[in-house]
XYZ file of C-alpha atoms in Angstrom:
149
model
C -15.693 -19.447 17.500
C -14.970 -19.289 13.546
C -11.807 -17.699 12.382
C -12.099 -15.102 9.608
C -9.648 -14.315 7.164
C -9.266 -10.638 6.111
C -11.534 -11.228 3.092
C -14.105 -12.716 5.074
C -13.919 -10.359 7.874
C -14.763 -7.641 5.278
C -17.358 -9.225 3.636
C -19.089 -10.008 7.138
C -18.823 -5.857 7.911
C -20.123 -5.212 4.413
C -16.754 -3.685 3.305
C -15.656 -3.881 -0.171
C -12.032 -4.785 -1.133
C -9.522 -1.951 -0.204
C -11.432 -0.937 2.747
C -10.408 -3.308 5.361
C -7.734 -1.834 7.990
C -5.149 0.610 7.181
C -7.184 2.207 4.062
C -9.633 5.012 4.030
C -12.666 3.916 5.874
C -10.699 1.526 7.961
C -9.441 1.810 11.451
C -6.420 3.966 10.607
C -8.941 6.536 9.191
C -10.099 6.539 13.032
C -13.486 8.196 12.197
C -16.036 8.266 15.169
C -16.494 4.671 16.337
C -14.807 1.613 16.912
C -11.450 2.996 17.941
C -12.402 6.621 18.483
C -15.246 7.606 20.578
C -17.380 10.512 19.773
C -16.671 13.739 21.519
C -19.341 14.479 24.116
C -21.106 17.885 22.556
C -23.975 19.972 23.859
C -27.349 20.016 21.756
C -26.357 23.422 19.976
C -22.887 22.020 18.826
C -21.860 19.788 15.633
C -18.622 18.873 14.538
C -17.399 21.221 11.498
C -14.057 19.418 11.311
C -11.949 16.550 12.612
C -8.265 15.370 12.099
C -6.119 12.423 13.799
C -3.595 13.926 16.402
C -1.042 12.863 18.727
C -1.555 15.103 21.776
C 1.894 15.970 23.604
C 0.326 16.122 27.084
C 3.502 16.458 28.859
C 7.634 15.800 27.994
C 7.174 12.016 28.487
C 3.522 11.376 27.717
C 1.736 11.260 24.467
C -2.089 10.406 23.950
C -3.398 9.279 20.477
C -6.862 10.417 19.460
C -8.644 12.818 17.394
C -8.789 16.665 17.242
C -12.506 17.930 16.597
C -13.427 21.575 15.814
C -17.046 22.620 16.643
C -18.779 26.008 16.534
C -17.413 26.953 20.105
C -14.630 24.586 21.047
C -11.581 22.903 19.801
C -11.558 19.626 21.658
C -9.107 16.276 21.817
C -10.715 12.894 22.025
C -8.492 10.172 22.826
C -8.849 6.819 21.414
C -10.604 3.825 23.465
C -6.881 2.660 24.397
C -6.287 6.065 26.348
C -9.593 6.108 28.164
C -8.060 7.327 31.331
C -9.534 10.919 31.395
C -7.045 12.156 28.995
C -9.578 14.882 27.422
C -8.609 18.296 26.496
C -10.821 21.366 25.505
C -10.913 24.851 24.852
C -13.726 27.069 24.063
C -12.427 29.124 20.877
C -12.606 32.572 22.521
C -9.835 31.248 25.129
C -7.384 30.453 22.284
C -5.166 33.262 21.474
C -3.241 31.763 18.501
C -2.601 28.785 16.566
C 0.821 27.965 14.978
C 3.655 26.038 14.268
C 6.541 24.664 16.725
C 9.778 23.664 15.845
C 11.187 20.242 16.468
C 13.200 20.748 19.441
C 10.573 20.422 22.179
C 11.285 16.888 23.497
C 14.791 15.562 23.944
C 14.398 12.236 22.032
C 17.002 10.854 19.551
C 15.860 11.794 16.211
C 13.880 14.732 17.165
C 10.096 15.035 16.392
C 8.190 16.311 13.399
C 6.748 19.955 13.422
C 3.684 20.305 15.620
C 1.010 22.266 16.224
C 0.879 24.923 18.828
C -2.357 26.191 20.434
C -1.785 29.148 22.604
C -4.419 29.868 25.403
C -5.253 33.145 26.638
C -4.357 32.086 30.244
C -0.564 31.527 28.951
C -0.613 27.601 28.746
C 0.499 26.279 25.389
C -0.826 22.598 24.239
C 0.959 20.711 21.459
C -0.284 17.952 18.898
C 1.150 16.089 15.945
C -0.979 16.279 13.138
C -0.577 15.537 9.515
C -0.894 18.262 7.110
C 0.052 20.855 9.493
C -0.264 24.067 7.396
C -3.623 23.034 6.302
C -4.767 22.388 9.948
C -3.612 25.905 10.926
C -5.614 27.413 8.233
C -8.672 25.467 9.012
C -8.419 26.347 12.895
C -7.172 30.030 12.587
C -10.142 31.543 10.980
C -12.591 29.642 13.380
C -10.728 31.133 16.474
C -10.683 34.692 14.520
C -14.497 34.647 14.020
C -15.122 33.449 17.628
C -13.496 36.461 19.157
C -15.480 38.982 17.148
């Protein structure tokens, strides 16, 4: 079995300089493919927006993956390493609001960053950690508003 250097590995995958792991287009970008699975969509659905996220499943368990917005659903797909059935989705009309949650949710040293709070019509709330939180709320909020009309 040959041993590849990073340069040889990039070239064998057809990637240019700067496109290896940890850069845009690499594994940390976590587009659909090697690290993140493609979401299971209905035939009439398509992905309108996607963002890397950390789902706070309960106070002691987090799942790394990707948040997807389609025409009808908001869904979370875990990475291949968190593949024990920890999927989550909600139809857009089942989401009452999205917003920002303060940093006192989990009792951990140093606290947590601000989180995306998704309030559902049945009274439950889901929490996710995402980068550029205000932009995420600006994307998901109008999608929820347009689905409820």
